[in-house]
């Protein structure tokens, strides 16, 4: 889930992070866990700023407490959550950071969801596992600034030196006299103070954290979720609202020839049928596909009305999209030289001189995000102003699109972000919400909810790309891998934004292809040509899934060919602890590095090897297992975090797969909310299994799967339910990495390596289908 | 056509075609949005409600076929403190939360029928409820925990 756009020049100088100081030592693990409620915070530390890519994102970061915090006279602290909640817990975790630095009592904190307003809040594009990475420091600054404003207000009221007062647990104490003022009593005076200078801020030491690093704060919406009161996009209701569904062209780029609405209009509850006219042409970004909208008094009537429509579509050139034929073309491209993306040493010479060679080809199909809440948006236009309620990962981009569609100034467009019933990248694209806006406009501004069915969701996704890989390795007589070539063929998601480049672009190469740590002297990474014949989009972990599947499966195959332990070979290929030197990788394009500075987030092989060893030791790697059982291992750096997974499988005599245990180690830098990190990693294993069994395939340009009956996802009976998560302890000086996505990529290859260990069967092509059947 | 239904101990008369699925009557006609749409073909369980004491998929249940009182997530417990709801919070099950109303209603019906289900019985009862975030591990723990609390 990565977005790319032109670099912004509008980053607010007020919020520029300065590299004030950089600690040269690593904090010990013990200090992180030394939780003390009454911790002295008189030993406040200076700002520990490290540089992130946050400032380079559109509208950068904002750290003004007046923007994010308000306190009322009863002491209730309202903290604004400006990122979208789709299940990662970020709507809780970032306000929790503020509350911690603010010395606020969490029971007196209320969370307010921000409108789409990046000039006010900074970047709100919730993707790329970036929220904590980019906003941990600004949110600490917000909390620290407000704490110091409360202390200043108290010192002023008591007419004492600032050095004699201290904020702690929702009140400010005058140390010499023991006098106290509550945050409620100080609220007005504190809120009226100007924001302190960044340089003047003091931050809590790690051992004084109440919430950060502890996982003791449940998600804010927990109670509401369990009683059915949490409000998702699908739950929005406006007075006088109608409900609509759209019949869209079944092939991307298809056009309407004609339609007949007579039968549809006879369906009870259907009030109107109209054409949603768009001029869809590539590169179309997130433009809606157009189609015929059926408007009704409830969702069911709209669905029945759509079933009664007669529509004739012109498919256009993507009508030729056929996954079986396309796979053949990709295989051909992977078997001839491609564009060189990385080259070290001389692969051809080393490979020709190798005493042993290993080659393999891998295939990962299209997948659909299939969040449990299908796409939905509600819109109305009143008195020249548009208001939208929708589950959006990128709400400000959506707001800009609505303003453009309606030719309204952006301040006449208001976008409310609901809870997202899952996102996984699909809700980055605002096509569905643009449909609602267009529809409301066609209905003279009347409020309308545009709902997608599950079939719509699977037929009109921005799909995970499809990837064909070929890998070749040469080994010398001592058993060391001396040559490595990885050819990757996949249509690019950048075909949405520019004339189709027909190969993976720099950002996609940075998703676990060009940036792989290989202690091998002769390396070549190439890409082959593949034109996009459907809309490719962001899918949790994106190209890291096929890249890690190929690389980590292939390492397992090399180990097999050499008769060595797969973990040992993995560690040999990762090599000794070092930070990869970019200028020695022979990269054609600069390394993207997830949009963050390499100096802050280098490829650190020591950290990668550490998670390998941690996961392996927790899994008792090397233990003997009964026949039909096996362990598999894989490790991958993505979204600037390091994850290794050991999967244990059992495959019975009928070929039925069981996953009794998964051990995953993650090093994501400072672990701000360990409890939500665990839940993300547990869920990543489940999604990893879904990626093993699911496929979206195309025939005559149409997605062949339409619901969970033919697009299977993991269920409680086959999903791993014994996932143990091991978080590498780090102090807050170790830059936070991503969490939402990095757990997914190593799961698939670890699983397939385990299946190989258990059965001797190597699964190189997904979905697994009946490959395990005996 | 006027159809009478009892939902969470309240009576409603709705005027919809008799084949209208209960799901859309609950959500769009009555405004009880705690019950979710996920697939429309009884594949995902997000729409699970109780009819009498049975867990049913409201997305394929015609409103005119409902002969017993209906309980939705909003009516499972007046304070939201049904043992299953408590267990869900104690185990911190939800991620996005969208499927959880259906999961909770399914689990509550299971425990109504079997006080102390085995892991296999939990699996059999919950297999029709999809969680795309992948909360199954905690769902299993929460059902076990709730079974100790009933």
PDB file of N, CA, C and O in Angstrom, chain B residues 7 15-16 25 38 47 49 53 55 66 72 97-98 106 108-109 111-112 117 119 122-123 126 132 144-145 150:
ATOM      1  N   UNK B   7     -38.099  -7.571  17.318  1.00  0.00           N
ATOM      2  CA  UNK B   7     -36.636  -7.452  17.317  1.00  0.00           C
ATOM      3  C   UNK B   7     -36.192  -6.861  18.647  1.00  0.00           C
ATOM      4  O   UNK B   7     -36.671  -5.788  19.034  1.00  0.00           O
ATOM      5  N   UNK B  15     -43.222  -2.551   5.896  1.00  0.00           N
ATOM      6  CA  UNK B  15     -43.942  -2.678   4.634  1.00  0.00           C
ATOM      7  C   UNK B  15     -42.923  -2.907   3.518  1.00  0.00           C
ATOM      8  O   UNK B  15     -42.424  -1.953   2.933  1.00  0.00           O
ATOM      9  N   UNK B  16     -42.600  -4.167   3.300  1.00  0.00           N
ATOM     10  CA  UNK B  16     -41.604  -4.527   2.274  1.00  0.00           C
ATOM     11  C   UNK B  16     -42.093  -5.789   1.565  1.00  0.00           C
ATOM     12  O   UNK B  16     -42.927  -6.523   2.101  1.00  0.00           O
ATOM     13  N   UNK B  25     -33.920  -5.372   6.048  1.00  0.00           N
ATOM     14  CA  UNK B  25     -34.997  -4.814   6.883  1.00  0.00           C
ATOM     15  C   UNK B  25     -34.383  -4.231   8.152  1.00  0.00           C
ATOM     16  O   UNK B  25     -34.697  -3.100   8.558  1.00  0.00           O
ATOM     17  N   UNK B  38     -21.815  -8.679   4.365  1.00  0.00           N
ATOM     18  CA  UNK B  38     -20.456  -9.022   3.934  1.00  0.00           C
ATOM     19  C   UNK B  38     -20.432  -9.779   2.622  1.00  0.00           C
ATOM     20  O   UNK B  38     -19.468  -9.695   1.884  1.00  0.00           O
ATOM     21  N   UNK B  47     -23.638 -11.213   8.972  1.00  0.00           N
ATOM     22  CA  UNK B  47     -25.030 -10.802   9.170  1.00  0.00           C
ATOM     23  C   UNK B  47     -25.748 -11.654  10.210  1.00  0.00           C
ATOM     24  O   UNK B  47     -26.974 -11.608  10.306  1.00  0.00           O
ATOM     25  N   UNK B  49     -27.690 -13.206  13.134  1.00  0.00           N
ATOM     26  CA  UNK B  49     -28.581 -12.768  14.223  1.00  0.00           C
ATOM     27  C   UNK B  49     -29.188 -14.035  14.841  1.00  0.00           C
ATOM     28  O   UNK B  49     -29.004 -15.139  14.327  1.00  0.00           O
ATOM     29  N   UNK B  53     -33.582 -19.110  19.407  1.00  0.00           N
ATOM     30  CA  UNK B  53     -32.234 -19.312  19.947  1.00  0.00           C
ATOM     31  C   UNK B  53     -31.238 -19.744  18.881  1.00  0.00           C
ATOM     32  O   UNK B  53     -30.102 -20.065  19.182  1.00  0.00           O
ATOM     33  N   UNK B  55     -28.759 -19.281  15.617  1.00  0.00           N
ATOM     34  CA  UNK B  55     -27.992 -18.314  14.829  1.00  0.00           C
ATOM     35  C   UNK B  55     -28.364 -18.497  13.364  1.00  0.00           C
ATOM     36  O   UNK B  55     -28.265 -19.606  12.836  1.00  0.00           O
ATOM     37  N   UNK B  66     -39.635 -15.371   9.051  1.00  0.00           N
ATOM     38  CA  UNK B  66     -39.192 -15.308  10.453  1.00  0.00           C
ATOM     39  C   UNK B  66     -40.412 -15.446  11.354  1.00  0.00           C
ATOM     40  O   UNK B  66     -41.305 -14.603  11.335  1.00  0.00           O
ATOM     41  N   UNK B  72     -30.642  -9.104  17.792  1.00  0.00           N
ATOM     42  CA  UNK B  72     -29.453  -8.631  17.067  1.00  0.00           C
ATOM     43  C   UNK B  72     -28.368  -8.278  18.085  1.00  0.00           C
ATOM     44  O   UNK B  72     -28.616  -8.281  19.299  1.00  0.00           O
ATOM     45  N   UNK B  97     -13.031  -4.809  13.296  1.00  0.00           N
ATOM     46  CA  UNK B  97     -14.269  -4.963  14.054  1.00  0.00           C
ATOM     47  C   UNK B  97     -15.515  -5.245  13.248  1.00  0.00           C
ATOM     48  O   UNK B  97     -16.567  -5.566  13.809  1.00  0.00           O
ATOM     49  N   UNK B  98     -15.432  -5.129  11.935  1.00  0.00           N
ATOM     50  CA  UNK B  98     -16.641  -5.176  11.106  1.00  0.00           C
ATOM     51  C   UNK B  98     -17.377  -6.514  11.218  1.00  0.00           C
ATOM     52  O   UNK B  98     -18.596  -6.561  11.253  1.00  0.00           O
ATOM     53  N   UNK B 106     -22.783 -15.576  16.659  1.00  0.00           N
ATOM     54  CA  UNK B 106     -22.567 -16.998  16.406  1.00  0.00           C
ATOM     55  C   UNK B 106     -22.046 -17.690  17.670  1.00  0.00           C
ATOM     56  O   UNK B 106     -22.519 -18.768  18.053  1.00  0.00           O
ATOM     57  N   UNK B 108     -22.366 -16.719  20.780  1.00  0.00           N
ATOM     58  CA  UNK B 108     -23.381 -16.724  21.841  1.00  0.00           C
ATOM     59  C   UNK B 108     -24.378 -17.860  21.627  1.00  0.00           C
ATOM     60  O   UNK B 108     -24.801 -18.529  22.584  1.00  0.00           O
ATOM     61  N   UNK B 109     -24.742 -18.101  20.374  1.00  0.00           N
ATOM     62  CA  UNK B 109     -25.674 -19.198  20.083  1.00  0.00           C
ATOM     63  C   UNK B 109     -25.022 -20.545  20.384  1.00  0.00           C
ATOM     64  O   UNK B 109     -25.665 -21.456  20.913  1.00  0.00           O
ATOM     65  N   UNK B 111     -22.719 -21.171  22.662  1.00  0.00           N
ATOM     66  CA  UNK B 111     -22.615 -21.387  24.111  1.00  0.00           C
ATOM     67  C   UNK B 111     -23.989 -21.569  24.759  1.00  0.00           C
ATOM     68  O   UNK B 111     -24.091 -22.140  25.833  1.00  0.00           O
ATOM     69  N   UNK B 112     -25.005 -21.066  24.074  1.00  0.00           N
ATOM     70  CA  UNK B 112     -26.372 -21.307  24.549  1.00  0.00           C
ATOM     71  C   UNK B 112     -26.707 -22.793  24.415  1.00  0.00           C
ATOM     72  O   UNK B 112     -27.427 -23.355  25.230  1.00  0.00           O
ATOM     73  N   UNK B 117     -17.919 -26.038  25.034  1.00  0.00           N
ATOM     74  CA  UNK B 117     -17.558 -26.665  23.762  1.00  0.00           C
ATOM     75  C   UNK B 117     -16.065 -27.025  23.701  1.00  0.00           C
ATOM     76  O   UNK B 117     -15.232 -26.323  24.275  1.00  0.00           O
ATOM     77  N   UNK B 119     -12.535 -27.548  21.486  1.00  0.00           N
ATOM     78  CA  UNK B 119     -11.938 -26.723  20.427  1.00  0.00           C
ATOM     79  C   UNK B 119     -12.530 -27.086  19.065  1.00  0.00           C
ATOM     80  O   UNK B 119     -12.780 -26.217  18.227  1.00  0.00           O
ATOM     81  N   UNK B 122     -15.916 -25.554  18.794  1.00  0.00           N
ATOM     82  CA  UNK B 122     -15.799 -24.106  18.539  1.00  0.00           C
ATOM     83  C   UNK B 122     -15.504 -23.887  17.054  1.00  0.00           C
ATOM     84  O   UNK B 122     -16.135 -23.059  16.385  1.00  0.00           O
ATOM     85  N   UNK B 123     -14.573 -24.660  16.564  1.00  0.00           N
ATOM     86  CA  UNK B 123     -14.183 -24.557  15.156  1.00  0.00           C
ATOM     87  C   UNK B 123     -15.391 -24.835  14.247  1.00  0.00           C
ATOM     88  O   UNK B 123     -15.658 -24.090  13.300  1.00  0.00           O
ATOM     89  N   UNK B 126     -17.852 -21.903  14.349  1.00  0.00           N
ATOM     90  CA  UNK B 126     -17.398 -20.588  13.895  1.00  0.00           C
ATOM     91  C   UNK B 126     -16.868 -20.596  12.462  1.00  0.00           C
ATOM     92  O   UNK B 126     -16.466 -19.562  11.951  1.00  0.00           O
ATOM     93  N   UNK B 132     -11.442 -11.170   7.924  1.00  0.00           N
ATOM     94  CA  UNK B 132     -10.356 -10.924   6.967  1.00  0.00           C
ATOM     95  C   UNK B 132      -9.122 -10.351   7.658  1.00  0.00           C
ATOM     96  O   UNK B 132      -8.013 -10.486   7.158  1.00  0.00           O
ATOM     97  N   UNK B 144     -13.546 -19.739  24.417  1.00  0.00           N
ATOM     98  CA  UNK B 144     -13.167 -20.561  25.578  1.00  0.00           C
ATOM     99  C   UNK B 144     -13.375 -19.786  26.875  1.00  0.00           C
ATOM    100  O   UNK B 144     -13.919 -20.293  27.840  1.00  0.00           O
ATOM    101  N   UNK B 145     -12.947 -18.548  26.863  1.00  0.00           N
ATOM    102  CA  UNK B 145     -13.081 -17.728  28.075  1.00  0.00           C
ATOM    103  C   UNK B 145     -14.556 -17.531  28.435  1.00  0.00           C
ATOM    104  O   UNK B 145     -14.937 -17.662  29.602  1.00  0.00           O
ATOM    105  N   UNK B 150     -20.057 -18.609  31.613  1.00  0.00           N
ATOM    106  CA  UNK B 150     -21.512 -18.773  31.499  1.00  0.00           C
ATOM    107  C   UNK B 150     -22.013 -19.694  32.585  1.00  0.00           C
ATOM    108  O   UNK B 150     -21.411 -20.733  32.809  1.00  0.00           O
TER     109      UNK B 150
END
